[in-house]
Amino acid sequence: QVQLVESGGGLVQAGGSLRLSCAASGRTFSSYAMGWFRQAPGKERDFVASITGSGGSTYYADSVKGRFTISRDNAKNTVYLQMNSLKPEETAVYYCAAGWLNFGSRRKDYNYWGQGTQVTVSS
């Protein structure tokens, strides 16, 4: 079983930047596609970005493309989400997830989830 732990959330001003990290347990990290999702209070959990096991391909939600970058370091069993030009409406709990089938944008594409880390963007 894969254990995922997010970190790096916090308070940032609109237009600022933040980098989230997700540390994974196990020795087969490179076998899993990884994704980032976010959920604001009273809202659905939305796809943000994903990356293949090798890190060779990435996929982004239209709303974040050009501002966010997903990357991974398989030697460190860690996936990152660099977030630039943050907007207040992007305040949410951010979750990382691992899946063995693909690197899709649906919640059901992923089998394991972290506990989430709060990101608050002030105006």
PDB file of C-alpha atoms in Angstrom:
ATOM      1  CA  GLN A   1       0.000   0.000   0.000  1.00  0.00           C
ATOM      2  CA  VAL A   2       1.162   3.506  -0.845  1.00  0.00           C
ATOM      3  CA  GLN A   3       1.211   6.152   1.868  1.00  0.00           C
ATOM      4  CA  LEU A   4       1.170   9.779   0.695  1.00  0.00           C
ATOM      5  CA  VAL A   5       1.955  12.839   2.823  1.00  0.00           C
ATOM      6  CA  GLU A   6       1.548  16.371   1.477  1.00  0.00           C
ATOM      7  CA  SER A   7       3.418  19.384   2.805  1.00  0.00           C
ATOM      8  CA  GLY A   8       4.195  22.962   1.851  1.00  0.00           C
ATOM      9  CA  GLY A   9       0.766  24.522   2.167  1.00  0.00           C
ATOM     10  CA  GLY A  10       0.250  27.848   3.852  1.00  0.00           C
ATOM     11  CA  LEU A  11      -0.802  31.454   3.429  1.00  0.00           C
ATOM     12  CA  VAL A  12       0.289  33.428   0.385  1.00  0.00           C
ATOM     13  CA  GLN A  13      -0.754  36.745  -1.141  1.00  0.00           C
ATOM     14  CA  ALA A  14      -2.529  36.884  -4.478  1.00  0.00           C
ATOM     15  CA  GLY A  15       0.055  36.738  -7.232  1.00  0.00           C
ATOM     16  CA  GLY A  16       2.495  34.894  -5.031  1.00  0.00           C
ATOM     17  CA  SER A  17       4.005  31.442  -5.325  1.00  0.00           C
ATOM     18  CA  LEU A  18       4.036  28.257  -3.308  1.00  0.00           C
ATOM     19  CA  ARG A  19       5.546  24.811  -3.807  1.00  0.00           C
ATOM     20  CA  LEU A  20       3.756  21.736  -2.516  1.00  0.00           C
ATOM     21  CA  SER A  21       5.466  18.407  -1.927  1.00  0.00           C
ATOM     22  CA  CYS A  22       4.052  14.908  -1.648  1.00  0.00           C
ATOM     23  CA  ALA A  23       6.249  12.210  -0.155  1.00  0.00           C
ATOM     24  CA  ALA A  24       5.366   8.607  -0.939  1.00  0.00           C
ATOM     25  CA  SER A  25       6.250   5.403   0.845  1.00  0.00           C
ATOM     26  CA  GLY A  26       7.298   2.197  -0.847  1.00  0.00           C
ATOM     27  CA  ARG A  27       9.858   1.124  -3.404  1.00  0.00           C
ATOM     28  CA  THR A  28       7.683   1.235  -6.526  1.00  0.00           C
ATOM     29  CA  PHE A  29       7.022   4.967  -6.705  1.00  0.00           C
ATOM     30  CA  SER A  30       8.084   5.171 -10.342  1.00  0.00           C
ATOM     31  CA  SER A  31       5.354   2.673 -11.259  1.00  0.00           C
ATOM     32  CA  TYR A  32       2.607   5.115 -10.262  1.00  0.00           C
ATOM     33  CA  ALA A  33       1.189   8.065 -12.065  1.00  0.00           C
ATOM     34  CA  MET A  34       0.700  10.960  -9.666  1.00  0.00           C
ATOM     35  CA  GLY A  35      -1.951  13.646  -9.587  1.00  0.00           C
ATOM     36  CA  TRP A  36      -2.822  16.804  -7.690  1.00  0.00           C
ATOM     37  CA  PHE A  37      -6.411  17.760  -6.859  1.00  0.00           C
ATOM     38  CA  ARG A  38      -7.921  20.594  -4.826  1.00  0.00           C
ATOM     39  CA  GLN A  39     -11.146  21.070  -2.923  1.00  0.00           C
ATOM     40  CA  ALA A  40     -12.593  24.289  -1.524  1.00  0.00           C
ATOM     41  CA  PRO A  41     -15.284  24.201   1.211  1.00  0.00           C
ATOM     42  CA  GLY A  42     -18.634  23.248  -0.275  1.00  0.00           C
ATOM     43  CA  LYS A  43     -17.065  22.511  -3.664  1.00  0.00           C
ATOM     44  CA  GLU A  44     -16.178  19.354  -5.527  1.00  0.00           C
ATOM     45  CA  ARG A  45     -12.660  17.989  -5.603  1.00  0.00           C
ATOM     46  CA  ASP A  46     -11.175  19.176  -8.896  1.00  0.00           C
ATOM     47  CA  PHE A  47      -8.257  17.963 -10.948  1.00  0.00           C
ATOM     48  CA  VAL A  48      -5.196  20.220 -11.063  1.00  0.00           C
ATOM     49  CA  ALA A  49      -2.294  18.343 -12.671  1.00  0.00           C
ATOM     50  CA  SER A  50      -0.867  14.877 -13.241  1.00  0.00           C
ATOM     51  CA  ILE A  51       2.377  13.240 -14.276  1.00  0.00           C
ATOM     52  CA  THR A  52       3.375   9.817 -15.595  1.00  0.00           C
ATOM     53  CA  GLY A  53       5.498   7.426 -13.570  1.00  0.00           C
ATOM     54  CA  SER A  54       8.672   8.310 -15.440  1.00  0.00           C
ATOM     55  CA  GLY A  55       7.893  12.019 -15.363  1.00  0.00           C
ATOM     56  CA  GLY A  56       7.981  12.136 -19.137  1.00  0.00           C
ATOM     57  CA  SER A  57       4.467  13.471 -19.640  1.00  0.00           C
ATOM     58  CA  THR A  58       2.332  15.968 -17.751  1.00  0.00           C
ATOM     59  CA  TYR A  59      -1.286  17.070 -17.931  1.00  0.00           C
ATOM     60  CA  TYR A  60      -2.869  20.225 -16.513  1.00  0.00           C
ATOM     61  CA  ALA A  61      -6.301  21.632 -15.924  1.00  0.00           C
ATOM     62  CA  ASP A  62      -6.929  24.550 -18.266  1.00  0.00           C
ATOM     63  CA  SER A  63      -7.320  26.894 -15.315  1.00  0.00           C
ATOM     64  CA  VAL A  64      -3.730  26.370 -14.126  1.00  0.00           C
ATOM     65  CA  LYS A  65      -1.823  25.728 -17.344  1.00  0.00           C
ATOM     66  CA  GLY A  66       1.088  28.121 -17.692  1.00  0.00           C
ATOM     67  CA  ARG A  67       1.117  28.952 -13.978  1.00  0.00           C
ATOM     68  CA  PHE A  68       1.518  25.568 -12.250  1.00  0.00           C
ATOM     69  CA  THR A  69       4.195  22.940 -12.832  1.00  0.00           C
ATOM     70  CA  ILE A  70       4.073  19.335 -11.672  1.00  0.00           C
ATOM     71  CA  SER A  71       7.323  17.404 -11.374  1.00  0.00           C
ATOM     72  CA  ARG A  72       8.696  14.356  -9.608  1.00  0.00           C
ATOM     73  CA  ASP A  73      11.954  13.042  -8.221  1.00  0.00           C
ATOM     74  CA  ASN A  74      11.667   9.270  -8.208  1.00  0.00           C
ATOM     75  CA  ALA A  75      14.944   8.874  -6.320  1.00  0.00           C
ATOM     76  CA  LYS A  76      13.317  10.795  -3.452  1.00  0.00           C
ATOM     77  CA  ASN A  77       9.832   9.271  -3.856  1.00  0.00           C
ATOM     78  CA  THR A  78       8.450  12.791  -4.080  1.00  0.00           C
ATOM     79  CA  VAL A  79       6.136  14.691  -6.409  1.00  0.00           C
ATOM     80  CA  TYR A  80       5.951  18.497  -6.449  1.00  0.00           C
ATOM     81  CA  LEU A  81       3.479  21.148  -7.491  1.00  0.00           C
ATOM     82  CA  GLN A  82       4.978  24.568  -8.142  1.00  0.00           C
ATOM     83  CA  MET A  83       2.195  27.158  -8.082  1.00  0.00           C
ATOM     84  CA  ASN A  84       2.822  30.648  -9.437  1.00  0.00           C
ATOM     85  CA  SER A  85       0.562  33.695  -9.806  1.00  0.00           C
ATOM     86  CA  LEU A  86      -1.885  32.299  -7.281  1.00  0.00           C
ATOM     87  CA  LYS A  87      -5.445  33.623  -7.193  1.00  0.00           C
ATOM     88  CA  PRO A  88      -7.751  33.967  -4.151  1.00  0.00           C
ATOM     89  CA  GLU A  89     -10.273  31.595  -5.713  1.00  0.00           C
ATOM     90  CA  GLU A  90      -7.596  28.889  -5.630  1.00  0.00           C
ATOM     91  CA  THR A  91      -7.802  28.730  -1.844  1.00  0.00           C
ATOM     92  CA  ALA A  92      -8.443  25.060  -1.128  1.00  0.00           C
ATOM     93  CA  VAL A  93      -7.151  21.882   0.423  1.00  0.00           C
ATOM     94  CA  TYR A  94      -4.706  20.367  -2.043  1.00  0.00           C
ATOM     95  CA  TYR A  95      -4.409  16.582  -2.284  1.00  0.00           C
ATOM     96  CA  CYS A  96      -1.903  14.355  -4.001  1.00  0.00           C
ATOM     97  CA  ALA A  97      -2.927  10.971  -5.337  1.00  0.00           C
ATOM     98  CA  ALA A  98      -1.330   7.881  -6.872  1.00  0.00           C
ATOM     99  CA  GLY A  99      -2.766   5.610  -9.534  1.00  0.00           C
ATOM    100  CA  TRP A 100      -1.536   2.498 -11.292  1.00  0.00           C
ATOM    101  CA  LEU A 101      -3.699   2.565 -14.403  1.00  0.00           C
ATOM    102  CA  ASN A 102      -3.098   5.939 -16.039  1.00  0.00           C
ATOM    103  CA  PHE A 103      -2.513   9.614 -15.287  1.00  0.00           C
ATOM    104  CA  GLY A 104      -6.063  10.740 -15.887  1.00  0.00           C
ATOM    105  CA  SER A 105      -8.003  13.695 -14.538  1.00  0.00           C
ATOM    106  CA  ARG A 106     -10.785  11.835 -12.729  1.00  0.00           C
ATOM    107  CA  ARG A 107     -10.809  11.056  -9.018  1.00  0.00           C
ATOM    108  CA  LYS A 108     -11.544   7.421  -9.808  1.00  0.00           C
ATOM    109  CA  ASP A 109      -8.313   7.182 -11.820  1.00  0.00           C
ATOM    110  CA  TYR A 110      -6.390   7.214  -8.532  1.00  0.00           C
ATOM    111  CA  ASN A 111      -6.130   4.538  -5.866  1.00  0.00           C
ATOM    112  CA  TYR A 112      -4.298   6.261  -3.004  1.00  0.00           C
ATOM    113  CA  TRP A 113      -4.735   9.716  -1.497  1.00  0.00           C
ATOM    114  CA  GLY A 114      -2.848  11.926   0.898  1.00  0.00           C
ATOM    115  CA  GLN A 115      -4.412  13.783   3.814  1.00  0.00           C
ATOM    116  CA  GLY A 116      -4.309  17.146   2.074  1.00  0.00           C
ATOM    117  CA  THR A 117      -2.562  20.438   2.792  1.00  0.00           C
ATOM    118  CA  GLN A 118      -4.305  23.801   3.131  1.00  0.00           C
ATOM    119  CA  VAL A 119      -3.445  26.578   0.703  1.00  0.00           C
ATOM    120  CA  THR A 120      -4.889  30.009   1.440  1.00  0.00           C
ATOM    121  CA  VAL A 121      -4.485  32.857  -1.047  1.00  0.00           C
ATOM    122  CA  SER A 122      -5.282  36.270   0.394  1.00  0.00           C
ATOM    123  CA  SER A 123      -6.549  39.224  -1.620  1.00  0.00           C
TER     124      SER A 123
END
